Coordinates of C-alpha atoms in Angstrom, one line a residue:
M1 CA 2.9 -149.3 92.1
A2 CA 6.0 -150.2 94.0
A3 CA 9.4 -149.5 92.5
D4 CA 11.1 -152.4 90.8
S5 CA 13.1 -154.5 93.2
P6 CA 16.5 -155.8 92.4
H7 CA 15.1 -159.2 93.5
D8 CA 12.0 -159.0 91.1
S9 CA 11.3 -162.4 89.7
N10 CA 10.5 -161.0 86.2
P11 CA 13.8 -159.6 84.8
Q12 CA 12.1 -158.1 81.7
K13 CA 9.7 -156.1 83.8
G14 CA 12.2 -153.4 84.8
A15 CA 14.3 -153.4 81.6
P16 CA 12.6 -150.5 79.8
R17 CA 12.9 -148.3 82.9
R18 CA 16.6 -149.2 83.4
R19 CA 17.3 -148.3 79.7
V20 CA 15.6 -144.9 80.2
L21 CA 17.6 -144.3 83.4
A22 CA 20.8 -145.3 81.8
A23 CA 20.2 -143.0 78.9
A24 CA 19.4 -140.2 81.2
A25 CA 22.6 -140.8 83.2
L26 CA 24.8 -140.9 80.0
T27 CA 23.3 -137.7 78.6
P28 CA 25.4 -135.2 80.7
M29 CA 28.5 -137.4 80.2
L30 CA 28.1 -137.3 76.4
A31 CA 27.4 -133.6 76.5
G32 CA 30.6 -133.1 78.5
A33 CA 32.6 -135.1 76.1
A34 CA 31.4 -133.1 73.2
A35 CA 32.3 -129.8 74.8
P36 CA 36.1 -130.0 74.4
A37 CA 35.6 -130.7 70.7
R38 CA 33.5 -127.6 70.3
A39 CA 36.0 -125.6 72.4
L40 CA 38.9 -127.0 70.3
S41 CA 37.1 -126.0 67.1
A42 CA 36.6 -122.5 68.5
R43 CA 40.2 -122.2 69.5
T44 CA 41.4 -123.4 66.1
G45 CA 39.2 -120.9 64.4
E46 CA 40.5 -118.2 66.7
A47 CA 44.1 -119.2 66.0
K48 CA 43.5 -119.0 62.3
S49 CA 42.0 -115.5 62.6
R50 CA 44.9 -114.2 64.7
R51 CA 47.0 -111.5 63.0
L52 CA 50.6 -112.5 62.4
V53 CA 53.2 -110.4 64.0
Q54 CA 56.2 -109.3 61.9
P55 CA 59.8 -109.0 63.0
V56 CA 61.3 -105.5 63.2
T57 CA 64.8 -104.3 62.3
T58 CA 67.2 -103.7 65.2
T59 CA 70.9 -102.8 65.6
L60 CA 73.7 -104.1 67.8
S61 CA 73.0 -101.4 70.3
D62 CA 69.5 -102.8 70.9
W63 CA 71.0 -106.0 72.2
E64 CA 73.7 -104.8 74.7
E65 CA 71.9 -106.3 77.6
V66 CA 71.7 -109.6 75.9
A67 CA 75.4 -109.5 74.9
H68 CA 76.3 -108.6 78.5
A69 CA 74.2 -111.5 79.9
L70 CA 75.7 -114.0 77.5
G71 CA 79.2 -112.8 78.1
R72 CA 80.1 -112.5 74.4
K73 CA 79.4 -110.2 71.4
G74 CA 77.1 -111.2 68.6
D75 CA 76.4 -109.9 65.1
M76 CA 73.3 -108.9 63.1
K77 CA 71.8 -111.1 60.4
R78 CA 69.6 -109.4 57.8
K79 CA 69.2 -106.6 60.3
L80 CA 66.5 -108.7 62.0
M81 CA 68.4 -111.4 64.0
Y82 CA 70.9 -110.8 66.8
H83 CA 73.1 -113.9 66.4
T84 CA 75.7 -115.2 68.8
A85 CA 78.0 -118.1 67.9
L86 CA 79.4 -120.4 70.6
P87 CA 81.6 -122.9 68.8
R88 CA 82.9 -125.9 70.9
H89 CA 86.6 -125.4 70.4
D90 CA 87.1 -127.4 73.6
L91 CA 85.9 -130.7 72.0
R92 CA 88.1 -133.1 70.1
V93 CA 85.5 -135.0 68.1
R94 CA 86.0 -137.7 65.5
S95 CA 83.5 -139.2 63.1
H96 CA 84.4 -142.1 60.8
G97 CA 88.1 -141.4 61.5
I98 CA 87.9 -137.7 60.6
H99 CA 88.7 -134.9 63.1
V100 CA 85.6 -132.6 63.1
K101 CA 86.4 -128.9 63.2
P102 CA 84.1 -126.8 65.3
A103 CA 82.7 -124.8 62.3
L104 CA 81.9 -128.0 60.4
A105 CA 79.4 -129.4 62.9
L106 CA 80.2 -128.2 66.5
G107 CA 78.9 -124.6 66.3
S108 CA 76.3 -123.7 68.9
H109 CA 74.5 -120.6 68.0
V110 CA 71.5 -118.6 69.3
S111 CA 69.4 -115.8 67.8
F112 CA 67.1 -113.1 69.2
V113 CA 64.4 -111.4 67.2
R114 CA 62.4 -108.3 68.2
Y115 CA 58.7 -108.2 67.0
A116 CA 56.2 -105.4 66.4
D117 CA 54.4 -106.2 69.6
K118 CA 57.6 -105.5 71.6
S119 CA 58.1 -109.2 72.3
T120 CA 61.3 -111.2 71.7
L121 CA 61.8 -114.7 70.2
L122 CA 64.8 -116.8 71.1
M123 CA 65.8 -119.7 68.9
G124 CA 69.1 -121.7 68.8
D125 CA 70.9 -124.9 68.3
V126 CA 73.3 -126.0 71.1
V127 CA 76.1 -128.6 71.1
V128 CA 76.4 -130.5 74.4
T129 CA 78.2 -133.7 75.4
E130 CA 76.2 -136.6 76.7
Q131 CA 77.6 -135.9 80.2
E132 CA 76.4 -132.2 80.0
M133 CA 73.0 -132.8 78.4
Q134 CA 70.8 -133.5 81.5
A135 CA 72.2 -130.6 83.6
F136 CA 71.9 -128.3 80.6
T137 CA 68.3 -129.4 80.2
D138 CA 67.4 -128.9 83.8
A139 CA 68.8 -125.3 83.7
L140 CA 66.6 -124.6 80.6
H141 CA 63.6 -125.9 82.4
K142 CA 64.3 -123.8 85.5
H143 CA 64.4 -120.6 83.4
K144 CA 61.3 -121.5 81.2
I145 CA 63.3 -122.0 78.0
G146 CA 61.9 -124.8 75.9
Q147 CA 63.5 -127.6 73.9
T148 CA 62.1 -128.4 70.5
A149 CA 64.6 -131.1 69.3
I150 CA 67.2 -133.4 70.8
H151 CA 69.2 -135.2 68.1
K152 CA 72.5 -136.0 66.3
H153 CA 74.3 -134.3 63.5
L154 CA 77.1 -136.9 63.1
L155 CA 77.4 -140.7 62.9
S156 CA 79.7 -142.8 65.1
Q157 CA 81.2 -139.7 66.8
T158 CA 83.5 -139.8 69.8
P159 CA 82.9 -138.5 72.4
D160 CA 79.1 -138.7 72.3
I161 CA 77.7 -135.4 71.3
W162 CA 74.0 -134.2 71.1
W163 CA 72.4 -131.1 69.6
I164 CA 69.5 -129.4 71.4
H165 CA 67.2 -126.8 69.8
V166 CA 66.1 -124.1 72.3
H167 CA 63.1 -121.9 72.1
A168 CA 61.5 -119.1 74.2
H169 CA 59.3 -116.1 73.7
G170 CA 58.7 -113.2 76.0
H171 CA 59.0 -109.4 76.7
H172 CA 62.3 -109.5 78.6
P173 CA 65.2 -110.4 76.3
G174 CA 67.7 -109.8 79.2
A175 CA 65.9 -112.4 81.3
L176 CA 65.9 -114.9 78.4
A177 CA 69.6 -114.3 77.9
R178 CA 70.4 -114.8 81.6
G179 CA 68.5 -118.1 81.6
L180 CA 70.4 -119.2 78.5
R181 CA 73.7 -118.2 80.2
A182 CA 72.8 -120.3 83.3
A183 CA 72.3 -123.3 81.0
F184 CA 75.6 -122.7 79.1
D185 CA 77.3 -122.4 82.5
R186 CA 76.4 -126.1 83.1
T187 CA 78.6 -127.0 80.1
D188 CA 82.2 -126.5 79.2
T189 CA 81.4 -124.2 76.3
P190 CA 84.6 -122.1 76.0
P191 CA 84.9 -118.3 75.7
P192 CA 85.1 -116.8 72.2
R193 CA 88.3 -116.7 70.3
P194 CA 89.2 -115.1 66.9
S195 CA 88.1 -117.2 63.9
S196 CA 90.3 -117.8 60.9
Q197 CA 89.1 -116.5 57.5
R198 CA 92.0 -117.9 55.5
G199 CA 91.3 -119.6 52.2
V200 CA 90.4 -123.3 51.9
D201 CA 92.0 -126.0 49.8
L202 CA 88.9 -126.7 47.8
D203 CA 87.6 -125.9 44.3
T204 CA 85.2 -123.3 45.7
A205 CA 84.3 -122.0 42.2
G206 CA 83.3 -125.5 41.2
I207 CA 81.3 -125.9 44.4
D208 CA 79.5 -122.6 43.8
T209 CA 78.6 -123.5 40.2
A210 CA 77.4 -127.0 41.2
L211 CA 75.2 -125.9 44.0
G212 CA 74.1 -122.5 42.5
V213 CA 75.0 -120.4 45.5
K214 CA 78.1 -118.4 46.5
G215 CA 79.6 -119.9 49.6
T216 CA 81.6 -118.3 52.4
V217 CA 84.5 -119.3 54.6
D218 CA 84.0 -119.7 58.3
D219 CA 86.9 -120.7 60.4
G220 CA 88.4 -123.0 57.8
I221 CA 85.0 -124.4 56.6
Y222 CA 83.4 -123.6 53.3
K223 CA 79.6 -123.1 53.8
S224 CA 76.9 -123.1 51.2
I225 CA 73.6 -121.8 52.7
F226 CA 70.0 -121.8 51.4
V227 CA 66.8 -120.6 53.0
R228 CA 63.2 -121.6 52.4
G229 CA 61.4 -119.7 49.6
E230 CA 58.1 -119.4 51.4
T231 CA 57.2 -117.5 54.5
I232 CA 57.6 -119.6 57.7
T233 CA 55.7 -118.8 60.9
D234 CA 56.2 -120.0 64.5
G235 CA 52.8 -119.8 66.0
H236 CA 51.7 -116.2 65.3
L237 CA 55.2 -114.9 64.7
V238 CA 56.6 -114.5 61.2
L239 CA 60.2 -115.9 61.2
P240 CA 62.9 -113.9 59.4
P241 CA 64.3 -115.8 56.3
G242 CA 66.7 -118.4 57.5
L243 CA 65.7 -118.5 61.2
G244 CA 65.1 -122.2 61.9
S245 CA 64.6 -123.0 58.2
T246 CA 68.1 -123.2 56.7
S247 CA 69.6 -125.8 54.4
A248 CA 73.4 -125.9 54.9
F249 CA 76.2 -127.7 53.2
N250 CA 79.5 -127.4 55.2
F251 CA 82.7 -128.5 53.5
Q252 CA 85.8 -129.3 55.6
P253 CA 89.0 -129.6 53.5
L254 CA 90.9 -132.9 53.7
G255 CA 93.6 -132.1 51.2
D256 CA 93.9 -132.5 47.4
G257 CA 90.4 -131.0 46.8
R258 CA 88.7 -133.6 49.0
A259 CA 86.2 -132.7 51.7
A260 CA 84.1 -134.0 54.5
I261 CA 80.6 -132.6 54.2
S262 CA 78.2 -132.3 57.1
G263 CA 74.9 -131.1 55.7
D264 CA 71.3 -130.3 56.7
C265 CA 68.3 -130.0 54.3
A266 CA 65.1 -128.1 55.3
M267 CA 62.0 -129.7 53.7
I268 CA 58.3 -129.8 53.8
A269 CA 56.7 -133.3 54.1
S270 CA 56.1 -133.7 50.3
E271 CA 59.8 -133.1 49.6
V272 CA 61.3 -135.5 52.2
Q273 CA 61.4 -138.8 50.1
D274 CA 62.8 -137.1 47.0
V275 CA 65.6 -135.5 49.1
L276 CA 66.4 -138.8 50.9
V277 CA 66.7 -140.6 47.6
A278 CA 68.8 -137.8 46.1
L279 CA 71.2 -137.8 49.1
R280 CA 71.7 -141.6 48.9
S281 CA 72.1 -141.4 45.1
A282 CA 74.9 -138.9 45.8
G283 CA 76.6 -141.4 48.1
A284 CA 75.8 -139.4 51.3
R285 CA 75.1 -141.2 54.5
L286 CA 71.9 -140.3 56.3
V287 CA 72.2 -139.3 59.9
E288 CA 68.9 -138.2 61.2
L289 CA 65.4 -137.1 60.0
H290 CA 63.5 -134.9 62.5
N291 CA 62.0 -131.5 63.3
H292 CA 63.7 -128.4 64.6
G293 CA 60.5 -126.7 65.8
L294 CA 57.1 -127.5 67.3
T295 CA 54.7 -124.9 65.9
D296 CA 56.2 -124.0 62.5
E297 CA 54.0 -123.5 59.5
P298 CA 54.4 -125.0 57.0
R299 CA 55.7 -127.9 59.0
L300 CA 59.4 -128.4 58.4
F301 CA 61.5 -131.5 58.5
F302 CA 65.3 -131.7 58.5
V303 CA 67.7 -134.4 57.4
H304 CA 71.3 -134.4 58.5
F305 CA 73.8 -136.2 56.2
W306 CA 77.5 -136.9 55.9
A307 CA 79.7 -137.4 52.8
V308 CA 83.4 -137.6 52.0
G309 CA 85.0 -137.2 48.6
D310 CA 86.1 -134.6 46.0
G311 CA 84.4 -131.4 47.1
A312 CA 83.3 -130.2 43.6
R313 CA 82.1 -133.7 42.5
L314 CA 80.1 -134.1 45.7
A315 CA 78.5 -130.7 45.2
R316 CA 77.4 -131.7 41.7
A317 CA 76.0 -135.0 43.0
L318 CA 74.2 -133.2 45.8
R319 CA 72.5 -130.6 43.6
P320 CA 69.4 -132.8 43.0
A321 CA 68.8 -132.7 46.8
V322 CA 68.7 -128.9 46.6
A323 CA 66.5 -128.9 43.5
A324 CA 64.0 -131.1 45.2
T325 CA 63.2 -128.4 47.8
N326 CA 61.8 -124.9 47.6
V327 CA 64.9 -123.0 48.7
V328 CA 66.8 -120.0 47.5
P329 CA 70.4 -118.9 48.0
G330 CA 70.9 -117.7 51.6
G331 CA 73.0 -114.6 50.7

């Protein structure tokens, strides 16, 4: 029998065969579509079965190459994080008519952590002007340093300032530091200068009692710090307490016990709404809700806020926002 012709006068005659041919043609396509799902499932199972890698203790001497590359000395946090502060003393920033001191909300900082597999994790939060942001970004990309967040900490600020979270992981900390230095060189970030540890014109005892944590003075700013109570991971790496998961309440004295507060709360998804309600009930202005990381587990969210008033009274009003999250004093 001759094959069906496209000009066959009986359209029903070739229909069954066309359906069979169509099904045969679709079979490999459907099989190919299913393959990625099976592969993804396998990869997910593989990721879950990977062993987590723990951070290891280090000393300042372990980070001399990094310090040299960055051009400034850092300090150790919890004997696990090599931390370097790069405050933007060069900027004259105002928010809602208040002059913002660098330690309140303009403090770039980066941390390096060594792991049991000899690798190094770099994480940080960097302050850049709007004019600096694109060149800074391009330099990060050139040196294979990732960005995990681009956002604001302040409302109605002049000049326009942005905060960029940086992230990299590798086996050559010196190379990471040199790449970071190349990005900082695209900004006007100034060289270090001595910080002032003088007392602050605030009821610090009242703030401590209200928030339930002993604060510290950093260059004229009173800081109350909390860290998440659970273990946080970044991919297969266990993060040291406080790295990328800190709640911070920074108080800048305004005179007569008053303060401007720039704050940041670290939350899991189920805590977010309670914290937002608590902050607004305290009279705080919400600035931004966002992520700091891309592969953290549990998934963390952060809300930046701003408040002005009597420091101790604001601390008491803000305590419910702390109580709504699983955090402990930062120490």
